[in-house]
XYZ file of C-alpha atoms in Angstrom:
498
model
C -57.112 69.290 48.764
C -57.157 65.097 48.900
C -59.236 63.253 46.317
C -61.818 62.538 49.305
C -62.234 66.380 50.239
C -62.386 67.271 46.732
C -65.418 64.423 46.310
C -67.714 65.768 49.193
C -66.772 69.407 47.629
C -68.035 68.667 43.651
C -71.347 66.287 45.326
C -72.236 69.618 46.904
C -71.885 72.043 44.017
C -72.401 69.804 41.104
C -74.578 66.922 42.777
C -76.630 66.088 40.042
C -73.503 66.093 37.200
C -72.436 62.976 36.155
C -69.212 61.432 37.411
C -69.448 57.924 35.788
C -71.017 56.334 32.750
C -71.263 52.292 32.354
C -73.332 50.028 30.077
C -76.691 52.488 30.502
C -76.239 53.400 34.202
C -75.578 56.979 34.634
C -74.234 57.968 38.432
C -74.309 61.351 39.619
C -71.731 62.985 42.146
C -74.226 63.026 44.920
C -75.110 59.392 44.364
C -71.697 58.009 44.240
C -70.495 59.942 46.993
C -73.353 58.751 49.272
C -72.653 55.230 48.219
C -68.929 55.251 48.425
C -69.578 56.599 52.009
C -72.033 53.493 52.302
C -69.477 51.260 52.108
C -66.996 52.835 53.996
C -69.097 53.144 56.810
C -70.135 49.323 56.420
C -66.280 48.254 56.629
C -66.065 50.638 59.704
C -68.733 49.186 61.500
C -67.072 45.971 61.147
C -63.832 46.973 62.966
C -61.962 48.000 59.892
C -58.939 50.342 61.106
C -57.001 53.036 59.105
C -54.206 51.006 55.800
C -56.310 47.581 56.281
C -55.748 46.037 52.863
C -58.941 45.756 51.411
C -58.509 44.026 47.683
C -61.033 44.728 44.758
C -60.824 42.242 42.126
C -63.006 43.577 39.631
C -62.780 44.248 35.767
C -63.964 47.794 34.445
C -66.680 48.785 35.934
C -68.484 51.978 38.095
C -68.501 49.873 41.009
C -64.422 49.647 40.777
C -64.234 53.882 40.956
C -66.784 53.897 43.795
C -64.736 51.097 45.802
C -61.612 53.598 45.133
C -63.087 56.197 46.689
C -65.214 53.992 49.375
C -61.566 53.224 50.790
C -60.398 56.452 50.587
C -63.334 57.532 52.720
C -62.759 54.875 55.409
C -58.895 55.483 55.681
C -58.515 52.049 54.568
C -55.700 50.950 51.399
C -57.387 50.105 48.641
C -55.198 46.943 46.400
C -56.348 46.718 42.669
C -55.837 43.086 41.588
C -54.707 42.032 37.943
C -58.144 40.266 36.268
C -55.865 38.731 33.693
C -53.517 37.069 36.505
C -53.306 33.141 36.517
C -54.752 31.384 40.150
C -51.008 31.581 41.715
C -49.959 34.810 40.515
C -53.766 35.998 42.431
C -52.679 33.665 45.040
C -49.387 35.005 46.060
C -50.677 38.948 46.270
C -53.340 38.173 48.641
C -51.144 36.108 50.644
C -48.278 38.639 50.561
C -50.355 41.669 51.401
C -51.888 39.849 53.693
C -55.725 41.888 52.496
C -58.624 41.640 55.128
C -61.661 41.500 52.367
C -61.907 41.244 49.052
C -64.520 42.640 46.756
C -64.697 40.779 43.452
C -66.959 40.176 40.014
C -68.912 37.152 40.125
C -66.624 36.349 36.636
C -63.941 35.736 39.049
C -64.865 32.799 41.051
C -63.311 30.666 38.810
C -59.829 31.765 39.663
C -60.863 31.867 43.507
C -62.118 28.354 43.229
C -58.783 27.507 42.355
C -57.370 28.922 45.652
C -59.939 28.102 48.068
C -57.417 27.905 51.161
C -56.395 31.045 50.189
C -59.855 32.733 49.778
C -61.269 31.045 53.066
C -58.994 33.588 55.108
C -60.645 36.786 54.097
C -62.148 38.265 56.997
C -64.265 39.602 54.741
C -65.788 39.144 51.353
C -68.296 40.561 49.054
C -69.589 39.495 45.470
C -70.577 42.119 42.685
C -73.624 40.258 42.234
C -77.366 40.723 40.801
C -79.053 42.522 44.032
C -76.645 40.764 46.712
C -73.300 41.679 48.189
C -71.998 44.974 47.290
C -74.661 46.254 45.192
C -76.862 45.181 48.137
C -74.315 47.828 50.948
C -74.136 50.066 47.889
C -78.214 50.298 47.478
C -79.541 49.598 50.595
C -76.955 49.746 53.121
C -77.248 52.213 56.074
C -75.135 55.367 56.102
C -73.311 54.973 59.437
C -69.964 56.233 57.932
C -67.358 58.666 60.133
C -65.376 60.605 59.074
C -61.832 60.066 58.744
C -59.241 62.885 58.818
C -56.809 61.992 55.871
C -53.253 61.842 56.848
C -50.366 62.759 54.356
C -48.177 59.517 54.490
C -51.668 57.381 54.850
C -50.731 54.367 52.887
C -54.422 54.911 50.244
C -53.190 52.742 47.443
C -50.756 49.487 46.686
C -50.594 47.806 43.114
C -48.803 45.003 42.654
C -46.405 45.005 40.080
C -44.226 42.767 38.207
C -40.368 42.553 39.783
C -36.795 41.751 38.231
C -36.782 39.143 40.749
C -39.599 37.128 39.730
C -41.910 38.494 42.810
C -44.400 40.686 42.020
C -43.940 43.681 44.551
C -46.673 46.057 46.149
C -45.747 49.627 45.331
C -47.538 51.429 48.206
C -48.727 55.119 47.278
C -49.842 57.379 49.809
C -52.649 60.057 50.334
C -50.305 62.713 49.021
C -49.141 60.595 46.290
C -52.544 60.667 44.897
C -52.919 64.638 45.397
C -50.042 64.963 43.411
C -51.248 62.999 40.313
C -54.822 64.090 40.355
C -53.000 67.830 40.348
C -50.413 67.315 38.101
C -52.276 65.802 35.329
C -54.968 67.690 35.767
C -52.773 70.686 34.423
C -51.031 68.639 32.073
C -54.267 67.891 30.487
C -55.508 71.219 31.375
C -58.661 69.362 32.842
C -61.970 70.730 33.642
C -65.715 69.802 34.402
C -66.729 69.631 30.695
C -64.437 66.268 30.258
C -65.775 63.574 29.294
C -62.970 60.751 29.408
C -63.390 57.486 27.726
C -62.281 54.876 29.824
C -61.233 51.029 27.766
C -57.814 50.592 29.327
C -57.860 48.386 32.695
C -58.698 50.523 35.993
C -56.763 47.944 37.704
C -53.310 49.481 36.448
C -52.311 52.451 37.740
C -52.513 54.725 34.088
C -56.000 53.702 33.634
C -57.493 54.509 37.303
C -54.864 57.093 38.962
C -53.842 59.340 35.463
C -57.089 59.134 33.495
C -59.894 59.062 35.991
C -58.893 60.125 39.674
C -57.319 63.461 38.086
C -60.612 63.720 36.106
C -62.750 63.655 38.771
C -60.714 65.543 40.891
C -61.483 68.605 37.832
C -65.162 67.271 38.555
C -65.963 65.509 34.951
C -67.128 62.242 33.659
C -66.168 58.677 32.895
C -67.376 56.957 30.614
C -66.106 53.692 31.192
C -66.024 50.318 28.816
C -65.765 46.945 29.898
C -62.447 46.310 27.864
C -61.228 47.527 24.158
C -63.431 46.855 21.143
C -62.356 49.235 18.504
C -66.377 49.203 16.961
C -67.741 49.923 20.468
C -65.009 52.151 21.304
C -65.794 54.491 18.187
C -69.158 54.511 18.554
C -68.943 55.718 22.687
C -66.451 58.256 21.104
C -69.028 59.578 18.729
C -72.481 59.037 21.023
C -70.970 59.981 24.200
C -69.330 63.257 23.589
C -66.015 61.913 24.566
C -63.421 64.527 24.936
C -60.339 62.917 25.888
C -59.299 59.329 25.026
C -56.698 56.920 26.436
C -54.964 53.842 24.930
C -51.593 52.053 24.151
C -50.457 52.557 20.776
C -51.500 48.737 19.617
C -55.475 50.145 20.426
C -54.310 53.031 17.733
C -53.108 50.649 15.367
C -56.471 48.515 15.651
C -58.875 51.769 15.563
C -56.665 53.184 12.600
C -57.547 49.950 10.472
C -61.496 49.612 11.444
C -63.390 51.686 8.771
C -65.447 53.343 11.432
C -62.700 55.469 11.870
C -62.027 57.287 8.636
C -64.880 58.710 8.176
C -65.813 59.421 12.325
C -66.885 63.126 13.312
C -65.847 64.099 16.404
C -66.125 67.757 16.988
C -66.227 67.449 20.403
C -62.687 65.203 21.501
C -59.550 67.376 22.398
C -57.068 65.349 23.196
C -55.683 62.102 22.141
C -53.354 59.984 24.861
C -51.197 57.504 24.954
C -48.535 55.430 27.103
C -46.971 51.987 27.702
C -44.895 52.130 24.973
C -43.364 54.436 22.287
C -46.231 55.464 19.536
C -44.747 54.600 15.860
C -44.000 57.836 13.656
C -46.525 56.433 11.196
C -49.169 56.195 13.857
C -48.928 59.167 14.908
C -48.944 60.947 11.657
C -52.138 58.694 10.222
C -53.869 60.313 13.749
C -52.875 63.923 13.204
C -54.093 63.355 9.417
C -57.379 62.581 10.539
C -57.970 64.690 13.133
C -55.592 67.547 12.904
C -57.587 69.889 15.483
C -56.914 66.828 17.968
C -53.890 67.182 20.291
C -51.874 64.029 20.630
C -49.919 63.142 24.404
C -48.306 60.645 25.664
C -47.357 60.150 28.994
C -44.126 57.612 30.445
C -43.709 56.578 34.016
C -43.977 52.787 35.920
C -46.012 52.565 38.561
C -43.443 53.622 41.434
C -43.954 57.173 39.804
C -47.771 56.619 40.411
C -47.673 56.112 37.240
C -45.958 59.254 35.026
C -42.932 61.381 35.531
C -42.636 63.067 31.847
C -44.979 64.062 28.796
C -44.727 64.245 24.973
C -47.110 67.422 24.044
C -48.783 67.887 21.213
C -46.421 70.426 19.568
C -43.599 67.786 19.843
C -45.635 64.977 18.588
C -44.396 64.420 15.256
C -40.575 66.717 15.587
C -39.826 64.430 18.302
C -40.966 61.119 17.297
C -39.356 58.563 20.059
C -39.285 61.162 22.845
C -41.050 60.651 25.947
C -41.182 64.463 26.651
C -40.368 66.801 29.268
C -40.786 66.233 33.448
C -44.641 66.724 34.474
C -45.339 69.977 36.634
C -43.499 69.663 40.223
C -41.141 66.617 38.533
C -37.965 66.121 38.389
C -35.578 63.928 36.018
C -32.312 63.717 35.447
C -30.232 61.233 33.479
C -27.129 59.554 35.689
C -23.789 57.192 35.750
C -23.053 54.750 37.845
C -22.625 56.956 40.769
C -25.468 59.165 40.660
C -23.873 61.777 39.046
C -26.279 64.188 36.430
C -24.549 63.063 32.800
C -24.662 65.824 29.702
C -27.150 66.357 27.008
C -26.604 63.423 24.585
C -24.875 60.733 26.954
C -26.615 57.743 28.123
C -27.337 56.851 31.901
C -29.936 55.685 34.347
C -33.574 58.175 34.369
C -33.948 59.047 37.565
C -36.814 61.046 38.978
C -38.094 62.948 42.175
C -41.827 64.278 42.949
C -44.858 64.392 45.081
C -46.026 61.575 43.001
C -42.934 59.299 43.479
C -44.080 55.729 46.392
C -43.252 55.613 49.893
C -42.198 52.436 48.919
C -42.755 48.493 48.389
C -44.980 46.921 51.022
C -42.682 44.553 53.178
C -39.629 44.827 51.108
C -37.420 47.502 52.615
C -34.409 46.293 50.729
C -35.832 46.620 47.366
C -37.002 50.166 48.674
C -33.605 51.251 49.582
C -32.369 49.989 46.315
C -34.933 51.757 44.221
C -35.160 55.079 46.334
C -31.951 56.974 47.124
C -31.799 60.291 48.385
C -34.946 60.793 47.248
C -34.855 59.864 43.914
C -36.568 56.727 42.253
C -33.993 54.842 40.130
C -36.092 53.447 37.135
C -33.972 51.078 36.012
C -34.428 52.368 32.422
C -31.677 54.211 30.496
C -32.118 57.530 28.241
C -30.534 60.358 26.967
C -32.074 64.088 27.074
C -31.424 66.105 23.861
C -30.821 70.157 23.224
C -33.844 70.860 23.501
C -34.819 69.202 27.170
C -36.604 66.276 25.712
C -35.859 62.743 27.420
C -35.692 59.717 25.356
C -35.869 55.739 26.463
C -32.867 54.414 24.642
C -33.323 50.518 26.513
C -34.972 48.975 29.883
C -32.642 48.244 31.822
C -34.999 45.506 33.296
C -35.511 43.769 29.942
C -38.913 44.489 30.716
C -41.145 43.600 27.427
C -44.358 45.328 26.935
C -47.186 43.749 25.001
C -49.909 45.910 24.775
C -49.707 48.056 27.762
C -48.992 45.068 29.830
C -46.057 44.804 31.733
C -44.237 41.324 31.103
C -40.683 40.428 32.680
C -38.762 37.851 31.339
C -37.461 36.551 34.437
C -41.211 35.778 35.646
C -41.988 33.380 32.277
C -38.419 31.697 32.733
C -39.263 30.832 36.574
C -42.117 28.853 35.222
C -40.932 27.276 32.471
C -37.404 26.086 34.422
C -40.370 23.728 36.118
C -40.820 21.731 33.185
C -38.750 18.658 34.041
C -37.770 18.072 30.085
C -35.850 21.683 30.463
C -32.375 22.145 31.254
C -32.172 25.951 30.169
C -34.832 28.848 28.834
C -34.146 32.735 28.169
C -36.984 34.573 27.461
C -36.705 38.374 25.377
C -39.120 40.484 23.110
C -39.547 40.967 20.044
C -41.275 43.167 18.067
C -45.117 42.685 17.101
C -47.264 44.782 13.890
C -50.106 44.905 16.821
C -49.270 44.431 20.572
C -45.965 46.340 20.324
C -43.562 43.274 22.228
C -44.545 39.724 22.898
C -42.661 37.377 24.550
C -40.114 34.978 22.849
C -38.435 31.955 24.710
C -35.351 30.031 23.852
C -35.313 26.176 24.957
C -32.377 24.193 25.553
C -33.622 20.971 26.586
C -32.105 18.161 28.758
C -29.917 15.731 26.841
C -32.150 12.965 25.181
C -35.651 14.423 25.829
C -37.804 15.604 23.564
C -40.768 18.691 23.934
C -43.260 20.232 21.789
C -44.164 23.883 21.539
C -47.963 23.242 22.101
C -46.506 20.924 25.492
C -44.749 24.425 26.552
C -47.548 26.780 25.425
C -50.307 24.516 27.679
C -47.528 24.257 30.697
C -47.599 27.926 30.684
C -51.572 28.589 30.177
C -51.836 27.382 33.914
C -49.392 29.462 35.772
C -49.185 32.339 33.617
C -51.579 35.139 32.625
C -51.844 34.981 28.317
C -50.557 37.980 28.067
C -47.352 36.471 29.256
C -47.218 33.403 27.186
C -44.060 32.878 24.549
C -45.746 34.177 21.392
C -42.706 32.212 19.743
C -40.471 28.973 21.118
C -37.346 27.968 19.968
C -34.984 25.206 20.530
C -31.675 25.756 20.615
C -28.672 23.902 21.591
C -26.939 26.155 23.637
C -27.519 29.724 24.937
C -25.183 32.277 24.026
C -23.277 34.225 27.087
C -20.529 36.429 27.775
C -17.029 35.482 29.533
C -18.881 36.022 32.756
C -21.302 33.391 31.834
C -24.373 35.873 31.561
C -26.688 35.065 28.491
C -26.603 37.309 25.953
C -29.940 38.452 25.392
C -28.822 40.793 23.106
C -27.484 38.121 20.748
C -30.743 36.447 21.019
C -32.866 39.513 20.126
C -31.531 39.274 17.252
C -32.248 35.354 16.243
């Protein structure tokens, strides 16, 4: 059953349980299906036809989930846009994907000031506003929807995500795609009705909307969603609200394990704790399971190709297998391979590679990167691991260099294209390093033109305006040369190490 069918289904046998839960507005399934259907009949009375891009640029919210699903209903593809992106990163996905309308928070307009050419080519726009734009077609609109038959291979979802090449690409997941995850996960988290997620992580990355609330809804329980991560508010929703199922990147479990709250927190009713991005800590997860030892802990690993997860850590391997990312997720696949595709034995290093009903039809209007990452079915993740004895896969290194500060996604390649435009710079390598809090941050390495001098804080503020924070060198350092191979490749290794 698609998420859309399964939507109409629980707003007719549950209508007045609660699906969502933000700032003091409680939403029922009947009421957000009839307003999800609202807007999707007010984009089809415009002319909208089946994959238009529609973008929503919108920080957590209810009004993001009912979008979702609004686009779902109209056959559209729905395009989650990074809040935290600088003006060009923003720039260049609209422009790529080429969107028809764009939904977006009034707290946005700052950004889309920036880009006005840009913004002046929607066909379409509408502001989350007090009583205008889409609360107004959300309230008040008529219900002239129709509806669509859902088609298997319907392109329902594209996030943009950070590439080895510098581009950001649009992984494109289809109707079945999203089946797949709201199934899977729902029995990997053995989901039902009763749960009550609590929601802090971004919806606009895939883990946030398409693992923890899609496959939640799909079960037919609540969200109760936050605007961002405060560890005081997040304790105190996890204590008022009932929460039974929270989900954060281990740097949010490092915070909430040193705020007071926490220590002495009942919480009789949460089940599960969850976690992905990055590897939890031993130590973390042993401080968790000594305060709530009748809480299980999972984590989940996966990039967004997989839509987002391909394996699982349970709860009885949480502590004896410290470092694993678990076993394949129900109807998954994985294997570990050399150079030519081949499966390698228990213990040996290769590339992951996995296959599912959850794996993208591909990466919008790139058919060459496609081809490259999918190959006879299987999605090559670029990351390298090892299974053990026992099944268990582990991430030995990204193969991508990728560096992951807090559950966001930061490749080096992207910071070095900006800051080989500062005119004082002959060379830059960027790698990360390890942080008590955030995981990885970023750390560059400047060789600078003969007889020209630069300051961090010059660097730092060249990088504020073309880059998201997130992605900012937490450290710079000027060296004379960078280190490389006979081949002339830098050695990043090497300069892990400085």
């Amino acid at each position: 059953m698609f998420v859309t069918e399964k939507l109409a289904l629980h707003a007719k046998e549950q209508p007045h349980h609660l699906i969502t839960q933000f700032k003091g507005r409680n939403t029922t399934y009947s009421a957000f299906y009839e307003q999800a259907k609202r807007l999707a009949g007010y984009f089809q009375a415009k002319g909208y036809e089946q994959e238009d891009i529609i973008a929503v640029y919108l920080n957590n919210s209810d009004y993001f989930l009912i979008c979702y699903y609004a686009c779902q209903l109209g056959g559209f593809s729905v395009m989650p846009v990074n809040t935290k992106l600088a003006a060009p990163e923003v720039e260049y996905i609209f422009a790529h994907s080429e969107a028809k309308a764009l939904i977006f928070g009034a707290d946005m307009e700052p950004i889309l000031k920036e880009i006005p050419d840009t913004f002046a080519k929607f066909k379409d726009t509408l502001v989350v506003g007090e009583n205008e734009g889409l609360i107004e077609v959300l309230e008040n609109g008529a219900i002239s929807y129709e509806e669509v038959r859902e088609c298997e291979e319907r392109t329902s979802v594209i996030f943009y995500t950070s590439g080895t090449t510098g581009k950001q690409k649009g992984v494109m997941l289809t109707a079945s795609n999203v089946r797949a995850v709201a199934e899977i996960w729902g029995e990997a988290m053995e989901l039902n009705s009763k749960d009550r997620m609590q929601i802090v992580a971004p919806l606009f990355h895939c883990a946030a909307s398409h693992v923890f609330s899609i496959p939640v809804i799909y079960a037919g329980g609540t969200i109760v969603i936050e605007e961002g991560f405060s560890p005081e508010r997040a304790l105190n929703t996890m204590e008022q609200e009932d929460i039974t199922i929270f989900f954060g990147v281990p740097a949010m479990y490092s915070i909430l394990l040193n705020t007071p709250k926490m220590q002495g927190l009942q919480l009789p009713n949460l089940r599960l704790f969850t976690y992905g991005a990055a590897p939890m800590p031993y130590e973390l997860v042993r401080k968790v399971k000594a305060l709530y030892p009748d809480v299980k802990v999972q984590n989940l690993y996966g990039q967004t190709e997989n839509s987002p997860a391909a394996t699982t850590l349970k709860d009885h391997h949480a502590l004896e297998k410290i470092g694993s990312v678990g076993e394949p997720l129900p109807q998954t696949q994985v294997q570990v391979v050399d150079e030519f595709g081949e499966p390698l034995p228990v213990g040996q290093v290769g590339e992951i590679v996995t296959k599912g009903p959850q794996v993208m039809k591909g990466y919008l209007k790139n058919e060459e990167a496609t081809s490259r990452s999918i190959q006879n079915g299987w999605l090559y993740t670029g990351d390298l691991g090892r299974f053990d004895e026992d099944g268990l896969l582990y991430i030995v290194d990204r193969k991508k260099d990728m560096i992951i500060r807090a559950g966001e996604n930061v490749y080096p390649v992207e910071v070095e294209e900006v800051l080989y435009q500062i005119p004082e710079l002959l060379e830059a390598a960027v790698v990360g390093i390890p942080h008590t809090v955030y995981g990885e941050v970023p750390k560059a390495f400047i060789v600078l033109k003969e007889g020209q001098t630069l300051t961090e804080e010059a660097i730092t503020s060249f990088c504020s305006k073309r880059l998201a924070n997130y992605k900012i060198p937490e450290e710079i350092v000027f060296i004379d040369t960078l280190p490389r191979n006979a081949s002339g490749k830098v050695l990043k290794t090497a300069l892990r190490k400085e």
